[in-house]
Coordinates of C-alpha atoms and ligand atoms in Angstrom, one line a residue:
M1 CA 96.0 27.5 66.0
P2 CA 99.4 26.1 64.0
V3 CA 101.3 27.8 60.7
Y4 CA 102.0 28.1 57.9
K5 CA 103.7 29.4 54.9
A6 CA 105.9 28.7 51.7
P7 CA 110.0 29.0 51.7
V8 CA 109.2 30.0 48.5
K9 CA 112.1 32.2 48.1
D10 CA 114.1 29.1 49.3
T11 CA 112.7 27.2 46.1
L12 CA 113.4 29.9 44.1
F13 CA 117.2 30.5 45.2
I14 CA 117.8 26.6 44.2
L15 CA 116.0 26.3 41.0
N16 CA 117.3 29.1 40.5
D17 CA 121.3 30.1 42.5
V18 CA 121.9 26.5 42.7
L19 CA 120.0 24.4 39.6
G20 CA 120.6 26.7 37.1
L21 CA 117.1 25.6 35.2
D22 CA 117.5 28.3 32.6
R23 CA 120.2 26.1 31.7
Y24 CA 118.1 23.3 30.3
N25 CA 116.4 25.2 28.3
N26 CA 116.7 22.6 25.4
L27 CA 114.7 19.9 27.3
P28 CA 110.7 20.3 26.0
G29 CA 108.9 22.2 28.7
F30 CA 112.0 23.8 29.3
E31 CA 111.6 26.7 27.1
D32 CA 108.5 28.0 28.3
A33 CA 109.9 27.8 32.4
T34 CA 111.8 31.1 32.3
P35 CA 112.5 32.6 35.8
D36 CA 109.5 35.0 35.5
M37 CA 107.3 31.5 35.3
I38 CA 108.5 30.3 38.0
E39 CA 107.6 32.7 39.7
A40 CA 104.1 32.7 38.8
I41 CA 103.5 29.4 39.5
V42 CA 105.4 28.8 43.0
G43 CA 104.0 31.8 44.0
E44 CA 100.2 30.3 43.0
A45 CA 100.9 27.4 44.5
A46 CA 102.2 29.1 47.6
R47 CA 98.9 31.1 47.7
L48 CA 97.1 27.9 47.4
A49 CA 98.6 26.1 49.6
E50 CA 98.5 29.1 52.3
E51 CA 94.6 30.2 51.4
V52 CA 92.7 26.2 50.6
L53 CA 94.6 23.7 51.9
F54 CA 96.5 25.1 55.0
P55 CA 92.7 25.7 56.3
L56 CA 91.5 21.8 56.4
N57 CA 94.3 20.5 58.2
L58 CA 93.7 20.5 62.2
S59 CA 89.3 20.1 61.1
G60 CA 90.5 17.0 58.2
D61 CA 92.3 15.6 61.0
Q62 CA 89.6 16.1 63.6
E63 CA 87.1 14.9 61.1
G64 CA 88.2 12.2 59.5
C65 CA 87.0 10.2 56.3
T66 CA 83.7 8.0 57.9
R67 CA 81.9 4.7 55.7
N68 CA 78.3 5.0 54.7
D69 CA 75.7 2.4 54.6
D70 CA 75.8 2.6 50.7
A71 CA 79.1 1.5 51.6
T72 CA 79.9 5.3 49.5
V73 CA 82.8 7.2 52.1
T74 CA 82.5 11.0 53.4
V75 CA 85.9 13.1 53.2
P76 CA 85.8 16.1 55.4
K77 CA 84.5 19.0 55.4
G78 CA 85.0 21.3 52.4
F79 CA 87.3 18.4 51.2
K80 CA 85.7 18.2 48.1
Q81 CA 85.5 22.1 47.0
A82 CA 89.0 21.9 49.0
Y83 CA 90.2 20.0 45.7
D84 CA 88.1 21.0 42.7
Q85 CA 90.1 25.4 43.5
Y86 CA 93.0 22.7 43.3
C87 CA 92.2 20.4 39.9
Q88 CA 91.1 23.8 38.2
G89 CA 94.1 26.1 38.8
G90 CA 95.8 22.9 37.2
W91 CA 97.8 21.3 39.5
T92 CA 96.9 17.3 38.5
G93 CA 98.7 18.0 34.7
L94 CA 101.4 19.9 35.4
A95 CA 103.9 18.5 34.2
I96 CA 101.6 16.0 32.2
P97 CA 102.3 15.8 28.7
A98 CA 100.6 18.7 26.9
E99 CA 98.7 15.4 24.4
F100 CA 96.9 14.6 27.0
G101 CA 95.4 17.6 28.4
G102 CA 98.5 18.6 31.1
Q103 CA 100.6 21.0 30.7
G104 CA 104.5 19.7 29.4
L105 CA 106.3 21.6 32.2
P106 CA 109.6 20.4 33.8
Y107 CA 108.6 17.2 36.1
V108 CA 111.1 19.5 38.9
L109 CA 107.4 22.2 38.7
H110 CA 105.4 19.5 40.1
T111 CA 107.4 18.2 42.6
A112 CA 108.5 22.2 44.1
V113 CA 105.0 22.5 44.6
G114 CA 104.0 19.1 45.8
E115 CA 106.2 20.2 49.3
Y116 CA 103.5 23.0 49.9
M117 CA 100.1 21.1 48.8
S118 CA 102.2 18.5 51.4
S119 CA 103.1 20.6 53.9
A120 CA 99.4 22.3 53.8
N121 CA 97.7 19.4 54.3
M122 CA 99.2 16.3 53.3
A123 CA 95.6 13.9 53.8
L124 CA 94.4 15.8 51.2
T125 CA 97.0 15.9 48.6
M126 CA 97.3 12.9 47.7
Y127 CA 93.9 12.2 46.8
P128 CA 95.6 13.8 43.7
G129 CA 99.5 13.2 44.6
L130 CA 98.2 9.0 43.8
T131 CA 96.8 10.3 40.6
Q132 CA 99.7 11.4 39.7
G133 CA 101.6 7.9 40.4
A134 CA 98.3 5.9 38.5
I135 CA 99.2 8.3 34.2
A136 CA 103.0 7.6 34.8
A137 CA 101.9 3.5 35.2
I138 CA 99.2 3.9 31.9
L139 CA 101.9 6.4 30.5
V140 CA 104.2 3.7 29.8
H141 CA 102.1 0.4 29.9
G142 CA 99.0 1.4 28.7
T143 CA 98.3 1.4 24.9
D144 CA 97.3 3.9 22.5
A145 CA 93.2 2.8 23.8
Q146 CA 94.2 3.2 27.2
K147 CA 95.8 6.7 27.3
A148 CA 93.2 8.0 25.5
T149 CA 89.7 6.8 27.4
Y150 CA 91.8 6.8 30.8
L151 CA 94.1 10.8 31.2
P152 CA 92.8 12.7 29.9
N153 CA 90.0 12.9 33.0
M154 CA 92.4 11.3 35.1
V155 CA 94.7 14.6 34.0
E156 CA 91.8 17.2 34.8
G157 CA 91.9 15.2 38.1
R158 CA 87.6 15.0 37.2
W159 CA 88.8 10.7 37.9
S160 CA 91.3 9.8 40.4
G161 CA 93.8 7.5 40.7
T162 CA 95.3 4.8 43.2
M163 CA 97.1 1.6 43.4
N164 CA 96.3 -2.0 44.3
L165 CA 98.7 -4.2 45.4
T166 CA 98.7 -4.8 49.8
E167 CA 96.1 -7.8 50.8
P168 CA 95.8 -9.0 54.1
H169 CA 98.8 -11.4 54.2
C170 CA 100.7 -9.4 51.7
G171 CA 103.0 -6.1 51.9
T172 CA 106.3 -6.7 51.2
D173 CA 105.9 -10.2 49.6
L174 CA 103.5 -9.6 47.0
G175 CA 105.1 -13.2 45.7
L176 CA 102.1 -14.6 48.1
L177 CA 99.0 -12.8 46.5
R178 CA 96.3 -14.4 45.2
T179 CA 93.6 -12.2 44.2
K180 CA 92.7 -13.1 40.8
A181 CA 91.9 -12.7 37.9
A182 CA 89.9 -14.7 35.1
P183 CA 90.4 -13.8 30.8
Q184 CA 87.0 -13.1 29.4
A185 CA 85.9 -13.6 25.5
D186 CA 85.9 -10.2 24.8
G187 CA 89.5 -9.6 26.3
S188 CA 88.8 -7.9 29.6
Y189 CA 89.2 -10.2 33.0
R190 CA 87.1 -11.1 36.0
I191 CA 89.1 -9.7 38.7
S192 CA 88.1 -10.8 42.7
G193 CA 89.9 -11.0 46.3
Q194 CA 90.7 -8.2 48.2
K195 CA 92.7 -5.7 48.8
I196 CA 93.5 -3.2 51.9
F197 CA 94.7 -0.1 52.7
I198 CA 93.2 1.1 49.1
S199 CA 94.6 5.2 49.8
A200 CA 91.9 7.9 48.5
G201 CA 90.0 3.7 47.6
E202 CA 87.0 5.1 47.9
H203 CA 85.4 9.0 47.8
G204 CA 82.3 11.4 46.3
M205 CA 84.9 13.8 45.2
T206 CA 85.5 12.8 41.0
D207 CA 83.3 11.1 39.7
N208 CA 85.4 8.4 39.1
I209 CA 88.1 5.8 40.4
I210 CA 90.9 4.2 38.9
H211 CA 92.2 1.3 40.3
L212 CA 95.4 -0.3 39.1
V213 CA 95.1 -3.5 40.7
L214 CA 97.2 -6.4 41.4
A215 CA 96.1 -10.3 40.3
R216 CA 97.2 -13.4 38.9
I217 CA 95.5 -14.9 36.4
E218 CA 94.0 -18.2 36.3
G219 CA 97.3 -20.5 35.9
A220 CA 99.7 -18.5 35.8
P221 CA 103.4 -19.4 38.2
E222 CA 103.1 -18.8 41.5
G223 CA 105.6 -16.0 43.0
T224 CA 105.8 -12.5 42.2
K225 CA 106.5 -14.3 37.9
G226 CA 103.1 -14.4 37.4
I227 CA 101.3 -10.7 38.8
S228 CA 100.1 -8.5 36.5
L229 CA 98.1 -5.0 36.4
F230 CA 94.8 -3.6 35.7
I231 CA 92.9 -1.4 35.2
V232 CA 89.6 -1.9 37.2
P233 CA 87.8 1.4 37.0
K234 CA 85.0 2.0 39.8
F235 CA 82.5 2.7 37.0
L236 CA 82.8 1.3 33.8
V237 CA 83.2 3.9 30.2
G238 CA 81.8 3.1 27.2
E239 CA 83.6 3.2 23.7
D240 CA 82.2 6.9 23.9
G241 CA 83.5 7.9 27.3
A242 CA 80.5 8.4 28.4
L243 CA 80.5 6.7 32.0
G244 CA 78.9 3.0 32.6
A245 CA 77.6 0.7 35.1
R246 CA 78.7 0.3 38.7
N247 CA 81.5 -1.9 39.3
A248 CA 81.9 -4.2 41.4
V249 CA 84.4 -2.8 43.6
T250 CA 83.5 -1.2 46.9
C251 CA 84.0 -0.6 49.9
G252 CA 84.4 -3.1 52.6
A253 CA 85.6 -1.0 55.7
I254 CA 87.6 2.4 56.2
E255 CA 91.4 1.8 58.5
H256 CA 90.8 4.1 61.0
K257 CA 94.7 5.1 61.4
M258 CA 97.1 7.2 63.4
G259 CA 98.0 10.2 61.1
I260 CA 96.1 11.1 57.6
H261 CA 93.0 10.9 59.1
G262 CA 91.3 13.6 56.1
N263 CA 92.0 10.3 53.6
S264 CA 90.6 7.0 53.1
T265 CA 92.3 4.6 53.8
C266 CA 89.8 0.8 52.7
V267 CA 89.2 -2.3 51.8
M268 CA 88.9 -2.5 48.6
N269 CA 86.3 -5.7 47.6
Y270 CA 86.7 -6.7 44.1
D271 CA 83.1 -9.5 43.6
E272 CA 84.2 -9.9 39.5
A273 CA 85.4 -6.8 38.4
T274 CA 85.2 -6.2 34.6
G275 CA 88.9 -5.4 34.3
Y276 CA 91.6 -4.0 31.3
R277 CA 94.9 -5.6 31.6
I278 CA 97.8 -3.3 31.3
G279 CA 101.0 -4.0 30.2
A280 CA 102.5 -7.7 29.4
E281 CA 100.4 -10.4 31.1
N282 CA 102.9 -11.9 33.6
K283 CA 104.8 -8.7 34.0
G284 CA 102.1 -6.6 36.3
L285 CA 105.0 -6.1 38.9
S286 CA 107.3 -4.0 36.3
A287 CA 104.3 -1.9 35.7
M288 CA 103.0 -1.0 38.7
F289 CA 107.6 -0.9 40.0
V290 CA 106.8 3.1 37.6
M291 CA 103.5 4.3 39.4
M292 CA 105.6 3.6 42.9
N293 CA 108.8 4.5 41.6
E294 CA 107.0 8.7 41.1
A295 CA 104.9 7.0 44.3
R296 CA 108.5 6.9 46.7
L297 CA 109.2 10.4 45.7
G298 CA 106.2 11.9 46.3
V299 CA 106.5 10.6 49.7
G300 CA 109.9 11.2 50.3
L301 CA 108.3 14.4 49.8
Q302 CA 105.9 14.4 52.6
G303 CA 108.5 13.7 54.9
L304 CA 110.4 17.3 53.7
S305 CA 107.0 18.9 54.1
I306 CA 106.3 18.0 57.3
G307 CA 109.1 18.2 58.8
E308 CA 109.5 22.0 56.6
V309 CA 105.4 23.0 58.5
A310 CA 107.2 20.8 62.6
Y311 CA 109.4 23.3 62.0
Q312 CA 108.0 26.8 60.7
N313 CA 105.9 26.7 63.9
A314 CA 108.7 25.3 66.1
A315 CA 110.6 28.8 65.9
S316 CA 107.4 30.9 66.1
Y317 CA 107.1 28.9 69.4
A318 CA 110.2 29.4 70.6
R319 CA 110.4 32.9 69.6
D320 CA 107.5 33.7 71.9
R321 CA 108.2 31.1 74.9
I322 CA 109.4 32.8 77.8
Q323 CA 111.6 30.0 79.9
G324 CA 114.1 30.9 81.9
R325 CA 117.2 32.6 81.5
S326 CA 120.9 32.0 78.9
L327 CA 122.9 31.1 80.1
S328 CA 124.9 33.5 78.7
G329 CA 123.3 36.5 80.9
V330 CA 119.9 38.1 80.4
K331 CA 118.8 38.8 77.0
A332 CA 115.0 39.7 77.9
P333 CA 115.8 42.1 80.1
E334 CA 112.2 44.1 79.5
K335 CA 111.0 40.6 80.1
K336 CA 110.6 38.2 83.0
A337 CA 111.8 35.4 81.3
D338 CA 113.6 35.5 78.1
P339 CA 112.3 32.9 75.4
I340 CA 113.1 29.7 75.0
I341 CA 114.9 30.5 71.2
V342 CA 118.2 31.6 73.4
H343 CA 118.9 28.5 74.7
P344 CA 121.5 26.3 73.0
D345 CA 119.5 23.2 73.3
I346 CA 116.4 24.7 72.1
R347 CA 118.3 25.6 69.0
R348 CA 120.4 22.1 68.7
A349 CA 116.2 20.9 67.3
L350 CA 116.2 24.0 65.3
L351 CA 118.6 24.0 63.7
T352 CA 119.2 20.4 63.0
I353 CA 115.9 19.9 61.7
K354 CA 116.4 23.7 59.0
S355 CA 120.0 22.4 57.7
F356 CA 118.3 18.7 57.5
T357 CA 115.3 20.8 55.6
E358 CA 116.7 23.5 53.7
A359 CA 119.3 20.3 51.7
G360 CA 116.8 18.1 51.4
R361 CA 114.1 20.4 49.4
A362 CA 117.8 20.7 47.2
F363 CA 117.9 16.9 47.2
T364 CA 114.5 16.5 46.2
L365 CA 114.4 18.8 43.8
W366 CA 118.2 18.0 42.1
T367 CA 116.5 14.4 41.7
A368 CA 113.5 15.5 40.0
L369 CA 116.1 17.8 37.1
K370 CA 116.8 14.1 37.3
S371 CA 114.3 12.6 36.3
D372 CA 113.4 15.5 33.9
I373 CA 116.9 14.5 32.0
A374 CA 115.8 10.8 31.5
H375 CA 113.1 10.8 30.3
R376 CA 113.4 14.2 28.3
S377 CA 116.9 14.8 27.0
G378 CA 118.3 14.3 24.4
D379 CA 121.7 13.5 24.7
A380 CA 121.4 10.1 24.6
T381 CA 125.2 10.0 28.5
E382 CA 122.6 12.3 29.1
K383 CA 119.6 10.5 29.5
Q384 CA 121.7 7.4 30.5
T385 CA 123.2 9.0 33.8
A386 CA 120.8 11.1 34.8
D387 CA 118.2 7.6 34.9
D388 CA 121.1 5.5 37.0
V389 CA 120.9 8.5 39.2
L390 CA 117.3 8.2 40.3
G391 CA 116.8 4.8 40.5
L392 CA 120.2 5.1 42.8
M393 CA 118.4 8.3 44.8
T394 CA 114.9 6.9 44.2
P395 CA 115.4 4.7 47.2
I396 CA 117.6 7.1 49.8
L397 CA 115.2 10.5 48.9
K398 CA 111.3 8.6 50.2
G399 CA 114.0 6.4 52.7
V400 CA 115.9 8.9 54.5
L401 CA 113.9 12.1 55.0
T402 CA 111.1 9.9 55.7
D403 CA 112.6 8.7 58.9
K404 CA 114.0 12.4 59.5
G405 CA 110.8 13.5 58.9
F406 CA 108.9 12.0 61.3
D407 CA 112.1 12.7 63.4
H408 CA 111.2 16.0 62.6
A409 CA 108.0 16.3 63.6
V410 CA 109.5 14.7 67.2
M411 CA 111.9 17.3 67.7
A412 CA 109.9 20.5 66.7
Q413 CA 106.7 19.1 69.3
Q414 CA 109.5 18.8 72.4
V415 CA 110.3 22.2 71.7
F416 CA 106.7 22.6 72.6
G417 CA 107.2 20.6 75.9
G418 CA 103.5 19.7 77.1
H419 CA 102.3 22.1 74.8
G420 CA 103.3 19.8 71.9
Y421 CA 101.6 17.3 73.5
I422 CA 98.4 18.3 73.4
E423 CA 96.4 18.3 69.8
E424 CA 95.4 22.5 69.6
H425 CA 98.7 22.9 68.8
G426 CA 98.5 20.8 65.7
M427 CA 102.4 18.7 66.7
S428 CA 101.0 16.3 67.7
Q429 CA 99.2 15.8 64.0
Y430 CA 102.0 16.5 62.0
V431 CA 104.2 13.8 64.3
R432 CA 100.9 11.3 63.8
D433 CA 100.6 12.1 59.6
A434 CA 104.6 12.2 59.5
R435 CA 104.7 7.9 60.6
I436 CA 103.2 6.2 57.0
A437 CA 105.9 7.8 55.6
M438 CA 108.1 5.4 56.3
I439 CA 106.2 2.2 56.1
Y440 CA 103.9 3.2 53.1
E441 CA 105.2 3.2 49.9
G442 CA 108.0 0.3 50.5
A443 CA 108.2 0.3 54.6
N444 CA 111.8 1.5 54.6
G445 CA 114.4 -1.3 55.7
I446 CA 113.4 -1.8 51.9
Q447 CA 114.3 0.5 50.8
A448 CA 117.6 0.8 52.9
L449 CA 117.5 -3.2 51.2
D450 CA 116.6 -2.1 47.4
L451 CA 119.8 0.6 47.8
V452 CA 121.9 -1.9 49.0
G453 CA 121.2 -6.0 47.1
R454 CA 119.8 -4.3 44.3
K455 CA 121.1 -0.6 43.2
L456 CA 125.0 -0.4 44.4
G457 CA 126.1 -3.2 41.7
L458 CA 124.0 -3.0 39.3
N459 CA 125.4 -3.0 35.5
G460 CA 128.9 -2.6 37.8
G461 CA 128.1 -0.3 40.4
R462 CA 127.2 2.4 36.8
A463 CA 124.9 4.1 38.8
V464 CA 126.5 4.7 42.6
M465 CA 130.4 5.7 40.3
A466 CA 128.6 8.3 38.8
V467 CA 127.4 10.4 41.8
F468 CA 130.1 9.5 43.5
K469 CA 132.3 11.5 41.0
E470 CA 129.6 14.0 40.5
I471 CA 130.5 14.5 44.8
G472 CA 134.3 14.4 44.0
D473 CA 134.5 15.8 41.5
F474 CA 132.5 19.4 43.0
C475 CA 135.5 18.9 45.5
E476 CA 138.6 19.1 43.6
E477 CA 137.2 21.7 41.2
N478 CA 136.7 23.9 44.1
R479 CA 138.8 22.9 46.1
A480 CA 140.9 26.6 46.1
D481 CA 138.2 28.3 46.9
E482 CA 139.0 28.7 50.8
T483 CA 135.3 30.6 51.2
L484 CA 133.8 27.4 50.6
V485 CA 137.1 25.5 52.5
S486 CA 134.6 24.8 55.5
F487 CA 132.0 23.1 53.0
T488 CA 134.4 21.0 51.0
K489 CA 136.3 19.9 53.3
P490 CA 133.9 17.8 55.4
L491 CA 132.4 16.6 52.5
K492 CA 135.7 14.7 51.5
K493 CA 135.7 13.7 54.9
G494 CA 132.2 11.7 54.5
L495 CA 132.7 10.9 50.2
N496 CA 135.2 8.3 52.4
D497 CA 133.0 7.2 55.1
L498 CA 130.4 6.5 52.8
Q499 CA 133.4 5.1 49.5
A500 CA 134.8 2.4 52.1
A501 CA 131.6 1.9 53.4
T502 CA 130.8 0.4 49.6
M503 CA 133.9 -0.9 49.8
W504 CA 133.5 -3.1 52.9
F505 CA 129.8 -4.2 51.3
M506 CA 131.4 -5.0 48.0
Q507 CA 134.6 -7.0 50.3
N508 CA 132.0 -9.5 52.4
A509 CA 128.5 -9.0 51.6
M510 CA 128.9 -11.2 48.9
A511 CA 130.4 -14.2 50.5
K512 CA 128.0 -13.2 53.3
P513 CA 124.6 -11.9 52.7
D514 CA 123.3 -11.0 56.2
N515 CA 126.3 -8.6 56.3
A516 CA 124.3 -6.7 53.9
G517 CA 120.3 -6.2 55.6
A518 CA 122.8 -6.0 59.2
G519 CA 124.1 -2.0 56.7
S520 CA 121.9 -1.4 55.0
T521 CA 119.2 1.0 56.3
D522 CA 123.2 3.0 58.4
Y523 CA 124.5 3.0 54.7
M524 CA 120.6 3.7 53.4
H525 CA 121.6 7.2 55.8
L526 CA 125.1 7.2 55.5
F527 CA 124.4 7.9 51.6
G528 CA 121.6 10.3 52.3
L529 CA 124.2 12.7 54.5
V530 CA 127.0 13.3 52.2
V531 CA 124.6 14.0 49.7
L532 CA 123.4 16.1 51.5
G533 CA 126.3 17.7 52.3
Y534 CA 127.3 17.7 49.1
M535 CA 124.1 19.9 48.4
W536 CA 125.3 22.1 51.2
A537 CA 128.2 22.6 49.6
K538 CA 126.4 23.2 46.0
M539 CA 125.0 26.1 48.2
A540 CA 126.9 27.7 49.7
K541 CA 129.4 28.1 47.0
A542 CA 126.1 29.9 45.2
A543 CA 125.4 31.7 48.3
N544 CA 128.5 32.8 48.5
E545 CA 128.4 35.1 44.7
S546 CA 125.1 36.6 45.2
L547 CA 127.7 38.0 48.5
A548 CA 130.6 38.7 46.5
S549 CA 127.8 40.2 43.9
G550 CA 126.0 42.4 46.3
T551 CA 122.9 41.4 46.8
S552 CA 120.5 43.2 48.6
D553 CA 119.6 40.6 50.5
A554 CA 122.5 40.0 52.3
D555 CA 120.7 37.9 55.0
Y556 CA 119.6 35.6 53.7
Y557 CA 122.5 34.1 51.9
N558 CA 124.7 34.9 55.8
N559 CA 122.4 32.8 57.6
K560 CA 121.9 30.1 54.8
L561 CA 125.4 30.1 55.0
I562 CA 125.5 29.3 59.3
T563 CA 122.8 27.3 58.5
G564 CA 125.5 24.9 56.1
R565 CA 128.1 25.0 58.6
F566 CA 126.2 23.9 60.2
Y567 CA 125.1 20.9 58.9
M568 CA 128.9 20.3 57.9
D569 CA 130.3 20.7 62.2
K570 CA 126.8 19.0 63.9
I571 CA 124.8 16.5 61.3
L572 CA 127.1 15.5 58.7
P573 CA 129.9 14.1 60.7
E574 CA 127.4 10.9 61.6
T575 CA 129.2 9.6 57.9
A576 CA 131.7 8.2 60.9
L577 CA 129.3 7.0 63.0
R578 CA 127.8 4.3 60.6
K579 CA 130.8 3.8 58.8
T580 CA 131.6 2.0 62.5
R581 CA 128.1 0.2 62.7
I582 CA 128.2 -0.7 58.5
E583 CA 131.6 -2.9 59.2
A584 CA 131.1 -4.3 63.2
G585 CA 129.3 -6.9 60.7
S586 CA 126.2 -9.0 61.7
D587 CA 127.9 -11.8 64.2
S588 CA 126.3 -9.5 67.0
L589 CA 122.7 -9.0 65.5
M590 CA 122.4 -13.2 63.9
A591 CA 124.2 -14.4 67.4
M592 CA 121.2 -14.9 69.5
A593 CA 117.9 -17.3 68.6
A594 CA 114.2 -15.8 67.8
E595 CA 112.7 -17.3 70.8
A596 CA 115.4 -15.6 73.4
F597 CA 113.9 -12.4 72.1
Ligands
FAD601 C1 97.5 4.5 56.2 C2 98.2 3.9 55.0 C3 97.7 3.6 52.9 C4 98.9 2.4 52.5 N1 98.2 2.7 51.6 C5 98.4 2.0 50.0 C6 98.0 2.2 49.0 O1 97.8 3.1 48.3 N2 98.2 1.0 48.1 C7 98.4 0.0 48.8 O2 98.8 -1.0 48.1 N3 98.9 -0.7 50.2 C8 99.7 1.0 50.4 N4 99.3 0.9 52.7 C9 100.0 -0.9 52.3 C10 101.3 -0.5 52.5 O3 102.0 0.2 52.4 C11 102.4 -1.4 53.1 O4 102.0 -1.8 54.8 C12 103.6 -2.1 53.4 O5 104.3 -1.5 52.2 C13 104.2 -2.4 54.2 O6 103.6 -4.0 54.7 P1 102.6 -5.1 55.8 O7 102.2 -3.7 56.3 O8 102.1 -6.1 54.7 O9 104.4 -4.9 56.3 P2 105.0 -6.6 56.1 O10 105.2 -6.7 55.0 O11 104.3 -7.4 57.0 O12 106.8 -5.2 56.9 C14 106.7 -6.3 58.5 C15 107.7 -6.3 58.7 O13 108.6 -6.4 58.5 C16 110.3 -6.0 57.9 N5 110.0 -7.3 56.6 C17 109.7 -7.8 55.1 N6 110.1 -8.2 54.4 C18 111.6 -8.2 55.1 C19 112.1 -8.7 53.8 N7 112.6 -9.6 53.5 N8 113.6 -8.1 54.7 C20 113.9 -7.2 56.1 N9 112.4 -6.7 56.3 C21 111.5 -7.2 55.7 C22 109.3 -4.9 56.7 O14 110.4 -3.5 56.3 C23 108.2 -4.0 57.7 O15 109.5 -3.5 59.5 C24 99.0 1.7 52.9 C25 98.7 1.4 54.4 C26 98.7 1.8 55.7 C27 98.8 2.0 57.0

């Protein structure tokens, strides 16, 4: 049976020692986030993840969801009760403003506990996860009346949310979408069309489901310029807030899919359903982007989460499983063979995942903190820089953490040999679950294009310059620190590769856009490698400081440094390969005629 233990100590190390959360207690919501409070929250989240969500992960995968004849959907046994506990614990409103029933705590804390929930049970966690995105969109674009009608129940978790973009003929290219919105005399709309692949589209875990739906108002322009966003509740809501008639939105089918079986992925049919526009006419995509950006960070976190839990299982198996003898002499003479953890190739796999995941955790929390600063700071410059960096990091975080989350689930499965391919160990589920995170919320190829085609040049490259400066300054400030040289030196080299690749795009992609497309995935990973290297350098500095101050937990910090050095030695040098590939341009890639493939 699989195991999972939430990495509480690591989270606290990052929040307290690396990011120094207490330095931000001038921001609203942070004044309550004292180290004691953080520890209590993170500890409670760990308990919920380990004891309530995790035990339902395998069974949820095996049972899946069923669509019944009356178009209702049954979720796996225990999911509703676990979801209710999740809501009762206040986890749905952790970082939502108090005026809508939330606790107003930092988003970075919400992110920290979100990792545990997704590691424990990704399919189940998606139900409240989608609601978070819907809440964010209503908070930013909803009218006061819409906020008052929908938010308190959604924040409490009594109502859930969904996002409806995809249609049978369009996923990436939303300009093609056909769902129609017919204006009514009372200001509402009649929504008609079909959406597919809608996560948490139908289920009985909440009293109401608030669908956020992209549709084209009759007569609106073709393409993305004619798309608006609508709130379409499953049950209409009266002026007194009471639930009224069932709206004409139904689940037509459940998709049979590779993983996340416990989450209901639905075909949703809208047959003149009543909808209410949210945000301006024809500006639906930018309103939906609030939800998508929030969701992209959540999906990146899923990649990290699956990598972590897959790693924990692989490490535990590698300590137990005995096969062969160590190359450097017998390590367990009392046994007939050594545990496979003695073999360098098994260690390569384990440390590859561990060194990535620990830096990935710091990366997600660092990015989430930028989001807090962007939304809560009173200092205009600080706010702007944080917002720039958040926008730049969103596609990198989503693309890199999910590409690697899947690779690492496979790598961890490999540690189990044939036993990893057998369902009972749970490794197959991790591989299957991790795969979708590379696809939804914008396939990773699209994240890479967003980074290179849009984010890089935005505002004259302001965001990218800010990140280069932050990393460059760190290397410079710590240049004389002998204990950090094994981190700052390779980091500087990686940064040079990244800057050279950025320059190459500036010189070669304008005139020949295929050069940008050809190098975009390599660039996204090159950027990710450097940012994770930066996270390692920051973690190494914090670990060194703890060791110098005579910590009683020297093993933890020494192991942190060993793991970080592995990253710097064995993973970060990949920046040179990525840069070389980018500079090779698009010629060989575009030369062959389509029919020759
Ligand atoms: C389990 C599951 C849950 C989902 N949940 C939701 C949900 O809740 N709500 C929702 O609205 N959608 C959801 N989706 C849909 C998902 O977001 C889309 O599948 C995804 O955006 C890709 O769209 P597509 O499948 O139409 O692929 P396509 O857009 O057809 O893309 C196919 C391939 O071509 C590439 N491609 C496309 N255009 C370009 C381009 N211009 N340049 C380079 N490459 C390109 C893509 O990267 C991709 O690899 C879900 C999907 C699944 C499978």
